[in-house]
PDB file of C-alpha atoms in Angstrom:
ATOM      1  CA  MET I   1      29.408 -23.015 -26.814  1.00 54.00           C
ATOM      2  CA  ALA I   2      32.570 -20.620 -28.085  1.00 49.00           C
ATOM      3  CA  THR I   3      34.483 -18.375 -25.809  1.00 49.00           C
ATOM      4  CA  PHE I   4      35.558 -15.463 -26.255  1.00 47.00           C
ATOM      5  CA  PHE I   5      38.888 -16.782 -27.050  1.00 46.00           C
ATOM      6  CA  GLY I   6      37.554 -18.868 -29.023  1.00 51.00           C
ATOM      7  CA  GLU I   7      37.895 -22.688 -27.641  1.00 54.00           C
ATOM      8  CA  VAL I   8      34.952 -25.125 -27.327  1.00 53.00           C
ATOM      9  CA  VAL I   9      33.458 -26.183 -24.136  1.00 54.00           C
ATOM     10  CA  SER I  10      30.460 -27.858 -23.197  1.00 54.00           C
ATOM     11  CA  VAL I  11      27.356 -27.106 -21.627  1.00 54.00           C
ATOM     12  CA  TYR I  12      26.428 -28.452 -18.506  1.00 51.00           C
ATOM     13  CA  SER I  13      22.685 -27.787 -17.184  1.00 54.00           C
ATOM     14  CA  ARG I  14      21.469 -27.229 -13.658  1.00 53.00           C
ATOM     15  CA  ALA I  15      17.981 -27.842 -14.782  1.00 53.00           C
ATOM     16  CA  VAL I  16      17.042 -30.639 -12.999  1.00 52.00           C
ATOM     17  CA  GLU I  17      19.237 -29.699 -10.002  1.00 55.00           C
ATOM     18  CA  GLU I  18      18.410 -26.981  -9.753  1.00 53.00           C
ATOM     19  CA  ASP I  19      14.224 -27.162  -9.954  1.00 54.00           C
ATOM     20  CA  GLU I  20      15.116 -30.229  -7.145  1.00 54.00           C
ATOM     21  CA  GLU I  21      17.221 -28.231  -5.257  1.00 54.00           C
ATOM     22  CA  ASP I  22      14.543 -25.815  -5.246  1.00 56.00           C
ATOM     23  CA  PHE I  23      11.605 -27.506  -4.487  1.00 56.00           C
ATOM     24  CA  ASP I  24      12.996 -28.499  -1.237  1.00 59.00           C
ATOM     25  CA  GLU I  25      13.967 -24.917   0.270  1.00 65.00           C
ATOM     26  CA  ASN I  26       9.920 -24.844  -0.992  1.00 82.00           C
ATOM     27  CA  GLU I  27       9.176 -27.697   1.255  1.00 81.00           C
ATOM     28  CA  GLU I  28      11.680 -26.236   4.383  1.00 78.00           C
ATOM     29  CA  ASP I  29      10.153 -23.328   4.449  1.00 81.00           C
ATOM     30  CA  GLU I  30       6.006 -24.159   4.103  1.00 82.00           C
ATOM     31  CA  GLN I  31       7.694 -25.773   7.362  1.00 80.00           C
ATOM     32  CA  ILE I  32       8.855 -23.274   9.456  1.00 78.00           C
ATOM     33  CA  ARG I  33       6.101 -21.814   8.997  1.00 80.00           C
ATOM     34  CA  ARG I  34       3.714 -24.203  10.307  1.00 82.00           C
ATOM     35  CA  GLU I  35       5.204 -24.975  12.740  1.00 79.00           C
ATOM     36  CA  LEU I  36       5.749 -21.070  13.912  1.00 80.00           C
ATOM     37  CA  GLU I  37       1.480 -21.171  12.442  1.00 81.00           C
ATOM     38  CA  GLU I  38       0.950 -23.540  15.556  1.00 84.00           C
ATOM     39  CA  LYS I  39       3.428 -21.810  18.165  1.00 86.00           C
ATOM     40  CA  ARG I  40       1.448 -19.315  17.789  1.00 89.00           C
ATOM     41  CA  GLU I  41      -1.777 -19.973  17.811  1.00 91.00           C
ATOM     42  CA  VAL I  42      -3.775 -18.505  19.992  1.00 93.00           C
ATOM     43  CA  HIS I  43      -5.161 -21.633  23.484  1.00 93.00           C
ATOM     44  CA  LEU I  44      -8.717 -21.719  24.279  1.00 94.00           C
ATOM     45  CA  GLN I  45      -8.680 -23.729  28.219  1.00 94.00           C
ATOM     46  CA  TRP I  46     -12.481 -23.600  30.402  1.00 95.00           C
ATOM     47  CA  SER I  47     -13.012 -25.308  33.250  1.00 94.00           C
ATOM     48  CA  PRO I  48     -14.936 -28.608  33.413  1.00 93.00           C
ATOM     49  CA  GLU I  49     -18.313 -27.776  33.713  1.00 92.00           C
ATOM     50  CA  VAL I  50     -17.782 -24.870  30.889  1.00 93.00           C
ATOM     51  CA  GLU I  51     -16.808 -27.597  28.912  1.00 92.00           C
ATOM     52  CA  GLU I  52     -19.711 -29.491  29.191  1.00 91.00           C
ATOM     53  CA  LEU I  53     -22.134 -26.453  28.149  1.00 89.00           C
ATOM     54  CA  LEU I  54     -19.553 -25.784  25.142  1.00 90.00           C
ATOM     55  CA  ARG I  55     -20.229 -29.135  23.482  1.00 88.00           C
ATOM     56  CA  SER I  56     -24.504 -29.119  24.195  1.00 83.00           C
ATOM     57  CA  GLY I  57     -27.338 -27.955  22.720  1.00 71.00           C
ATOM     58  CA  SER I  58     -25.775 -24.974  20.790  1.00 70.00           C
ATOM     59  CA  LYS I  59     -22.271 -25.303  21.647  1.00 83.00           C
ATOM     60  CA  ARG I  60     -21.362 -21.775  22.952  1.00 91.00           C
ATOM     61  CA  LEU I  61     -22.271 -19.847  25.879  1.00 92.00           C
ATOM     62  CA  GLN I  62     -25.233 -17.393  26.220  1.00 91.00           C
ATOM     63  CA  CYS I  63     -24.012 -14.626  27.265  1.00 93.00           C
ATOM     64  CA  SER I  64     -26.330 -11.021  27.788  1.00 93.00           C
ATOM     65  CA  ASP I  65     -22.702  -8.955  29.181  1.00 94.00           C
ATOM     66  CA  PHE I  66     -19.202  -9.289  27.970  1.00 96.00           C
ATOM     67  CA  ILE I  67     -17.099  -7.637  29.864  1.00 96.00           C
ATOM     68  CA  LEU I  68     -13.771  -6.854  28.726  1.00 97.00           C
ATOM     69  CA  ALA I  69     -10.777  -5.516  30.357  1.00 96.00           C
ATOM     70  CA  VAL I  70      -7.155  -4.527  27.961  1.00 96.00           C
ATOM     71  CA  GLY I  71      -5.353  -2.977  30.026  1.00 94.00           C
ATOM     72  CA  HIS I  72      -2.979  -3.274  33.304  1.00 92.00           C
ATOM     73  CA  ASN I  73      -5.920  -0.882  34.797  1.00 94.00           C
ATOM     74  CA  ALA I  74      -8.595  -1.143  33.057  1.00 94.00           C
ATOM     75  CA  ALA I  75      -7.845  -5.406  34.154  1.00 94.00           C
ATOM     76  CA  ARG I  76      -7.185  -4.366  37.464  1.00 93.00           C
ATOM     77  CA  PHE I  77     -10.146  -1.515  38.027  1.00 93.00           C
ATOM     78  CA  LEU I  78     -12.159  -4.336  37.790  1.00 93.00           C
ATOM     79  CA  SER I  79     -10.163  -6.976  39.901  1.00 92.00           C
ATOM     80  CA  VAL I  80     -10.530  -3.844  42.772  1.00 91.00           C
ATOM     81  CA  TYR I  81     -14.102  -3.393  42.267  1.00 90.00           C
ATOM     82  CA  VAL I  82     -15.979  -6.050  40.889  1.00 90.00           C
ATOM     83  CA  LEU I  83     -13.987 -10.052  41.484  1.00 90.00           C
ATOM     84  CA  ASN I  84     -12.856  -9.271  44.414  1.00 84.00           C
ATOM     85  CA  SER I  85     -16.986 -10.131  46.043  1.00 80.00           C
ATOM     86  CA  ALA I  86     -16.868 -14.146  46.222  1.00 78.00           C
ATOM     87  CA  ASN I  87     -19.510 -13.618  43.049  1.00 87.00           C
ATOM     88  CA  TRP I  88     -17.485 -14.492  40.704  1.00 93.00           C
ATOM     89  CA  ASP I  89     -15.875 -18.161  39.137  1.00 93.00           C
ATOM     90  CA  ALA I  90     -12.772 -17.801  36.648  1.00 94.00           C
ATOM     91  CA  VAL I  91     -14.044 -20.058  33.821  1.00 95.00           C
ATOM     92  CA  GLY I  92     -10.929 -20.202  31.880  1.00 94.00           C
ATOM     93  CA  HIS I  93      -8.456 -18.379  30.637  1.00 94.00           C
ATOM     94  CA  ALA I  94      -6.375 -17.790  27.574  1.00 94.00           C
ATOM     95  CA  SER I  95      -2.856 -18.496  26.551  1.00 91.00           C
ATOM     96  CA  LEU I  96      -0.101 -17.402  23.836  1.00 91.00           C
ATOM     97  CA  TRP I  97       2.776 -17.454  22.755  1.00 89.00           C
ATOM     98  CA  ASN I  98       5.113 -14.827  21.148  1.00 85.00           C
ATOM     99  CA  GLU I  99       8.525 -12.533  21.331  1.00 81.00           C
ATOM    100  CA  ARG I 100       7.320 -11.102  23.309  1.00 80.00           C
ATOM    101  CA  THR I 101       5.546 -12.833  26.406  1.00 71.00           C
ATOM    102  CA  GLN I 102       8.704 -14.696  25.744  1.00 63.00           C
ATOM    103  CA  ALA I 103      10.606 -12.126  27.069  1.00 54.00           C
ATOM    104  CA  VAL I 104       8.781 -11.392  29.726  1.00 50.00           C
ATOM    105  CA  GLY I 105      10.487 -13.918  32.491  1.00 46.00           C
ATOM    106  CA  GLY I 106      11.350 -15.937  30.100  1.00 43.00           C
ATOM    107  CA  GLN I 107       7.705 -18.261  29.829  1.00 44.00           C
ATOM    108  CA  THR I 108       6.158 -19.153  26.472  1.00 41.00           C
ATOM    109  CA  SER I 109       3.015 -18.204  28.320  1.00 42.00           C
ATOM    110  CA  GLU I 110       1.554 -17.153  31.401  1.00 43.00           C
ATOM    111  CA  GLU I 111      -2.518 -18.251  32.577  1.00 43.00           C
ATOM    112  CA  SER I 112      -3.350 -14.846  35.171  1.00 54.00           C
ATOM    113  CA  ALA I 113      -2.616 -12.907  31.694  1.00 83.00           C
ATOM    114  CA  CYS I 114      -5.598 -13.063  30.449  1.00 92.00           C
ATOM    115  CA  VAL I 115      -8.490 -15.427  32.056  1.00 95.00           C
ATOM    116  CA  PHE I 116     -11.931 -15.590  32.383  1.00 97.00           C
ATOM    117  CA  TYR I 117     -15.121 -14.655  34.951  1.00 96.00           C
ATOM    118  CA  ARG I 118     -18.313 -15.722  35.475  1.00 95.00           C
ATOM    119  CA  ASN I 119     -21.176 -14.453  37.462  1.00 92.00           C
ATOM    120  CA  LYS I 120     -22.148 -16.555  39.784  1.00 90.00           C
ATOM    121  CA  ASP I 121     -26.041 -15.213  40.207  1.00 88.00           C
ATOM    122  CA  ASN I 122     -26.250 -14.860  36.777  1.00 89.00           C
ATOM    123  CA  THR I 123     -24.242 -17.118  34.800  1.00 91.00           C
ATOM    124  CA  SER I 124     -24.986 -14.794  31.600  1.00 92.00           C
ATOM    125  CA  VAL I 125     -21.783 -12.296  32.730  1.00 94.00           C
ATOM    126  CA  LEU I 126     -18.640 -12.446  31.452  1.00 95.00           C
ATOM    127  CA  ILE I 127     -15.167  -9.930  32.540  1.00 96.00           C
ATOM    128  CA  CYS I 128     -12.243 -11.002  31.094  1.00 96.00           C
ATOM    129  CA  GLN I 129      -8.789  -9.326  31.465  1.00 96.00           C
ATOM    130  CA  VAL I 130      -5.967  -9.047  29.204  1.00 96.00           C
ATOM    131  CA  THR I 131      -2.608  -7.783  30.594  1.00 92.00           C
ATOM    132  CA  CYS I 132      -1.164  -9.337  28.143  1.00 91.00           C
ATOM    133  CA  TYR I 133       0.819  -8.794  24.699  1.00 91.00           C
ATOM    134  CA  ILE I 134      -1.317 -10.126  21.811  1.00 93.00           C
ATOM    135  CA  ALA I 135       0.393  -9.487  19.026  1.00 92.00           C
ATOM    136  CA  GLU I 136      -1.154  -8.533  15.048  1.00 93.00           C
ATOM    137  CA  ASP I 137      -1.719 -11.997  14.102  1.00 91.00           C
ATOM    138  CA  GLN I 138      -2.684 -13.136  16.892  1.00 94.00           C
ATOM    139  CA  LEU I 139      -5.086 -10.793  17.401  1.00 95.00           C
ATOM    140  CA  PHE I 140      -7.990 -11.722  14.809  1.00 95.00           C
ATOM    141  CA  GLN I 141      -7.434 -15.447  16.173  1.00 95.00           C
ATOM    142  CA  TRP I 142      -8.221 -14.751  19.092  1.00 96.00           C
ATOM    143  CA  THR I 143     -10.997 -12.539  18.204  1.00 97.00           C
ATOM    144  CA  GLU I 144     -12.292 -14.873  16.184  1.00 96.00           C
ATOM    145  CA  LYS I 145     -12.158 -17.655  18.963  1.00 95.00           C
ATOM    146  CA  VAL I 146     -13.349 -15.943  22.216  1.00 96.00           C
ATOM    147  CA  PHE I 147     -16.772 -14.654  20.314  1.00 96.00           C
ATOM    148  CA  GLY I 148     -17.223 -18.960  18.545  1.00 94.00           C
ATOM    149  CA  CYS I 149     -17.890 -20.138  22.496  1.00 94.00           C
ATOM    150  CA  LEU I 150     -20.713 -17.216  22.707  1.00 95.00           C
ATOM    151  CA  GLN I 151     -24.145 -16.763  21.746  1.00 92.00           C
ATOM    152  CA  GLN I 152     -24.310 -13.896  19.296  1.00 90.00           C
ATOM    153  CA  ARG I 153     -28.035 -13.071  20.027  1.00 91.00           C
ATOM    154  CA  GLY I 154     -28.664 -11.009  22.944  1.00 92.00           C
ATOM    155  CA  LEU I 155     -25.171 -10.065  23.287  1.00 95.00           C
ATOM    156  CA  ASN I 156     -23.575  -6.460  24.630  1.00 94.00           C
ATOM    157  CA  VAL I 157     -20.009  -5.622  24.849  1.00 96.00           C
ATOM    158  CA  MET I 158     -18.490  -3.430  26.653  1.00 95.00           C
ATOM    159  CA  VAL I 159     -14.298  -2.829  25.915  1.00 97.00           C
ATOM    160  CA  LEU I 160     -12.044  -1.075  28.551  1.00 96.00           C
ATOM    161  CA  SER I 161      -8.729  -0.675  27.596  1.00 96.00           C
ATOM    162  CA  ASP I 162      -5.836   1.974  28.703  1.00 95.00           C
ATOM    163  CA  SER I 163      -3.341   3.851  26.376  1.00 94.00           C
ATOM    164  CA  PRO I 164      -0.875   6.795  27.825  1.00 93.00           C
ATOM    165  CA  VAL I 165      -1.585  10.089  27.278  1.00 93.00           C
ATOM    166  CA  ALA I 166       1.157  11.076  25.461  1.00 91.00           C
ATOM    167  CA  GLU I 167      -0.632   9.444  22.400  1.00 92.00           C
ATOM    168  CA  TYR I 168      -3.358  11.037  22.072  1.00 93.00           C
ATOM    169  CA  LYS I 169      -3.755  14.198  19.884  1.00 93.00           C
ATOM    170  CA  THR I 170      -5.672  17.221  20.395  1.00 90.00           C
ATOM    171  CA  PRO I 171      -4.826  21.046  19.406  1.00 88.00           C
ATOM    172  CA  ASP I 172      -5.384  21.774  22.619  1.00 86.00           C
ATOM    173  CA  TYR I 173      -3.253  21.755  25.353  1.00 85.00           C
ATOM    174  CA  ILE I 174      -4.024  19.210  28.365  1.00 85.00           C
ATOM    175  CA  SER I 175      -4.253  20.495  31.671  1.00 83.00           C
ATOM    176  CA  SER I 176      -2.724  17.375  34.522  1.00 81.00           C
ATOM    177  CA  SER I 177      -5.791  18.508  36.147  1.00 81.00           C
ATOM    178  CA  SER I 178      -7.512  16.391  33.477  1.00 88.00           C
ATOM    179  CA  VAL I 179      -6.206  13.598  33.558  1.00 90.00           C
ATOM    180  CA  PRO I 180      -6.724  10.684  33.450  1.00 93.00           C
ATOM    181  CA  PHE I 181     -10.132  11.012  31.187  1.00 94.00           C
ATOM    182  CA  LEU I 182     -12.167   9.197  28.979  1.00 95.00           C
ATOM    183  CA  ARG I 183     -12.835   8.374  25.393  1.00 95.00           C
ATOM    184  CA  SER I 184     -15.881   6.365  23.840  1.00 95.00           C
ATOM    185  CA  LEU I 185     -16.557   4.325  20.564  1.00 95.00           C
ATOM    186  CA  GLN I 186     -19.113   2.426  19.771  1.00 94.00           C
ATOM    187  CA  THR I 187     -20.492   0.027  16.798  1.00 95.00           C
ATOM    188  CA  SER I 188     -23.787   0.945  14.542  1.00 95.00           C
ATOM    189  CA  ALA I 189     -25.514  -2.217  16.168  1.00 94.00           C
ATOM    190  CA  SER I 190     -24.928   0.550  20.169  1.00 92.00           C
ATOM    191  CA  SER I 191     -27.606   2.267  21.001  1.00 87.00           C
ATOM    192  CA  SER I 192     -26.515   3.118  24.120  1.00 84.00           C
ATOM    193  CA  GLN I 193     -25.635   6.605  25.359  1.00 85.00           C
ATOM    194  CA  ALA I 194     -21.788   6.537  26.115  1.00 87.00           C
ATOM    195  CA  LEU I 195     -20.904   8.481  29.035  1.00 88.00           C
ATOM    196  CA  CYS I 196     -18.099  10.504  28.100  1.00 92.00           C
ATOM    197  CA  PRO I 197     -17.454  12.616  24.573  1.00 93.00           C
ATOM    198  CA  SER I 198     -16.575  10.016  21.319  1.00 94.00           C
ATOM    199  CA  LEU I 199     -12.453   9.487  20.806  1.00 95.00           C
ATOM    200  CA  GLU I 200     -11.597  12.439  17.967  1.00 94.00           C
ATOM    201  CA  GLN I 201     -10.419  12.020  14.997  1.00 92.00           C
ATOM    202  CA  PRO I 202      -7.550  11.873  13.886  1.00 94.00           C
ATOM    203  CA  ASN I 203      -7.184   8.676  17.194  1.00 95.00           C
ATOM    204  CA  MET I 204      -7.143   5.800  17.057  1.00 92.00           C
ATOM    205  CA  VAL I 205      -8.693   2.343  18.977  1.00 94.00           C
ATOM    206  CA  THR I 206      -5.472  -0.493  18.208  1.00 94.00           C
ATOM    207  CA  GLY I 207      -4.696  -3.791  19.026  1.00 95.00           C
ATOM    208  CA  LEU I 208      -7.243  -5.823  20.850  1.00 96.00           C
ATOM    209  CA  PRO I 209      -9.880  -3.713  21.208  1.00 97.00           C
ATOM    210  CA  ALA I 210     -10.033  -2.166  18.067  1.00 96.00           C
ATOM    211  CA  ALA I 211     -10.037  -6.100  16.813  1.00 97.00           C
ATOM    212  CA  VAL I 212     -12.750  -6.476  19.226  1.00 97.00           C
ATOM    213  CA  LEU I 213     -14.816  -3.324  18.269  1.00 97.00           C
ATOM    214  CA  SER I 214     -13.654  -4.492  14.408  1.00 96.00           C
ATOM    215  CA  HIS I 215     -15.614  -7.760  14.416  1.00 97.00           C
ATOM    216  CA  CYS I 216     -18.352  -6.901  16.770  1.00 96.00           C
ATOM    217  CA  GLN I 217     -19.415  -4.182  14.031  1.00 96.00           C
ATOM    218  CA  VAL I 218     -19.391  -6.935  11.352  1.00 96.00           C
ATOM    219  CA  HIS I 219     -21.429  -8.685  13.061  1.00 95.00           C
ATOM    220  CA  HIS I 220     -23.271  -6.653  13.620  1.00 96.00           C
ATOM    221  CA  ILE I 221     -22.865  -6.523  17.645  1.00 96.00           C
ATOM    222  CA  PRO I 222     -23.932  -3.343  19.684  1.00 96.00           C
ATOM    223  CA  THR I 223     -20.474  -2.785  22.177  1.00 96.00           C
ATOM    224  CA  ILE I 224     -19.024   0.447  22.955  1.00 95.00           C
ATOM    225  CA  ALA I 225     -15.419   0.833  24.290  1.00 96.00           C
ATOM    226  CA  TYR I 226     -13.602   3.192  26.534  1.00 96.00           C
ATOM    227  CA  GLN I 227     -10.157   4.370  26.778  1.00 96.00           C
ATOM    228  CA  CYS I 228      -9.169   5.429  29.244  1.00 95.00           C
ATOM    229  CA  TYR I 229      -5.597   7.988  29.029  1.00 95.00           C
ATOM    230  CA  SER I 230      -2.925   8.877  31.954  1.00 93.00           C
ATOM    231  CA  ASP I 231       0.285   9.504  32.803  1.00 90.00           C
ATOM    232  CA  VAL I 232       0.877   5.991  34.337  1.00 87.00           C
ATOM    233  CA  ILE I 233       2.227   3.367  33.864  1.00 77.00           C
ATOM    234  CA  THR I 234       1.314   1.277  36.670  1.00 84.00           C
ATOM    235  CA  PRO I 235      -1.549   0.645  38.198  1.00 86.00           C
ATOM    236  CA  ASP I 236      -2.739   3.901  39.349  1.00 87.00           C
ATOM    237  CA  SER I 237      -5.705   4.142  41.831  1.00 87.00           C
ATOM    238  CA  ILE I 238      -7.122   7.284  40.072  1.00 90.00           C
ATOM    239  CA  THR I 239      -6.591   5.586  37.106  1.00 91.00           C
ATOM    240  CA  MET I 240      -8.635   2.756  37.762  1.00 91.00           C
ATOM    241  CA  GLU I 241     -11.303   5.090  38.689  1.00 90.00           C
ATOM    242  CA  THR I 242     -11.524   7.491  36.307  1.00 92.00           C
ATOM    243  CA  TYR I 243     -13.996   3.409  35.046  1.00 93.00           C
ATOM    244  CA  LYS I 244     -16.391   3.527  37.742  1.00 90.00           C
ATOM    245  CA  PRO I 245     -18.790   4.948  35.491  1.00 89.00           C
ATOM    246  CA  ALA I 246     -19.030   2.743  32.409  1.00 88.00           C
ATOM    247  CA  LEU I 247     -19.746   0.171  34.876  1.00 85.00           C
ATOM    248  CA  THR I 248     -22.930   1.678  36.226  1.00 80.00           C
ATOM    249  CA  ARG I 249     -23.944   1.620  33.697  1.00 72.00           C
ATOM    250  CA  LEU I 250     -25.080  -1.607  33.404  1.00 74.00           C
ATOM    251  CA  GLY I 251     -26.905  -1.586  36.367  1.00 68.00           C
ATOM    252  CA  LYS I 252     -28.033  -5.204  38.330  1.00 70.00           C
ATOM    253  CA  SER I 253     -26.262  -7.212  35.821  1.00 72.00           C
ATOM    254  CA  ILE I 254     -22.392  -6.095  37.768  1.00 80.00           C
ATOM    255  CA  GLN I 255     -23.165  -5.474  41.372  1.00 78.00           C
ATOM    256  CA  LEU I 256     -19.425  -2.518  41.444  1.00 82.00           C
ATOM    257  CA  GLU I 257     -18.242  -2.283  45.454  1.00 80.00           C
ATOM    258  CA  PRO I 258     -17.718   1.273  45.908  1.00 74.00           C
ATOM    259  CA  PHE I 259     -15.744   1.755  48.042  1.00 75.00           C
ATOM    260  CA  PRO I 260     -12.727  -0.653  48.589  1.00 78.00           C
ATOM    261  CA  SER I 261     -10.849  -0.769  51.562  1.00 75.00           C
ATOM    262  CA  ALA I 262      -7.026   0.095  51.849  1.00 78.00           C
ATOM    263  CA  ASP I 263      -5.703  -3.781  51.865  1.00 76.00           C
ATOM    264  CA  VAL I 264      -7.402  -4.060  48.926  1.00 76.00           C
ATOM    265  CA  LEU I 265      -6.481  -1.201  46.809  1.00 78.00           C
ATOM    266  CA  ARG I 266      -2.412  -2.341  48.683  1.00 79.00           C
ATOM    267  CA  LYS I 267      -3.140  -5.630  46.766  1.00 77.00           C
ATOM    268  CA  PHE I 268      -3.288  -4.375  43.394  1.00 75.00           C
ATOM    269  CA  VAL I 269      -1.955  -1.118  43.301  1.00 76.00           C
ATOM    270  CA  LYS I 270       1.718  -1.015  43.145  1.00 62.00           C
ATOM    271  CA  ALA I 271       4.152   1.585  43.274  1.00 45.00           C
ATOM    272  CA  SER I 272       5.688   2.771  40.224  1.00 43.00           C
ATOM    273  CA  ASP I 273       9.542   1.343  40.329  1.00 44.00           C
ATOM    274  CA  ILE I 274      12.409   3.669  40.434  1.00 42.00           C
ATOM    275  CA  GLN I 275      15.593   1.940  41.373  1.00 40.00           C
ATOM    276  CA  SER I 276      16.011   2.934  37.591  1.00 41.00           C
ATOM    277  CA  ASN I 277      15.689   7.212  38.347  1.00 45.00           C
ATOM    278  CA  LEU I 278      19.272   8.470  37.698  1.00 42.00           C
ATOM    279  CA  TYR I 279      19.294  10.374  40.748  1.00 40.00           C
ATOM    280  CA  ILE I 280      18.764   7.969  43.434  1.00 37.00           C
TER     281      ILE I 280
END
């Protein structure tokens, strides 16, 4: 090969070595991707009794009502008004890892953040409380694994979720006296009458509630979601009580504690952290 200055230099081809280097890099990237996928996998752990039921018969739990609470107020509402009785057993939990769960206390998984409970008298009623963050790439996996354990025939799903009122879009003024409030969204297979107005456009349901609604819409599972818009970010007794009418529709399937004691409320309702207040 001639250069601009007239000398002739030999041509050295690195095609083979470059191909080998690219192959090594691709193989290394693939290994990293596989390890990351394994690390971000959602794991379901069930009690021995439930594990035995899942291994036998149809390999699915008979479930007539599945109540999913997403967010601190929704989860604490169930703790105060439903799960505080002795009629419920913790039968499993989901564990997962992502960047946000790692940032909270440095723990890779938090068992208490996603727990399943089953009614002792009516074992077809299942409750799940979720207070941990589930990343976008884990939502489909969580939904597929959980609903893969449930018998879909005759299944009804109810989702309770928290949302800040600042994200609620409306042309009208929202007075402080009207907060908190509920909005509903349901699948086409649901025939029940919602107890509150439907969620208006352009408002959306996001995260795990959206993933569950999408799954149930595709699989024709009757589902209704109640999203509570509140101006507080910590568990609050007024916000929790907003969910009460939703469960009264379930009748005998769920027994609500109409007047929880002050001790029970103090146990689950935490005061807002004011240590960061600049005026203190």
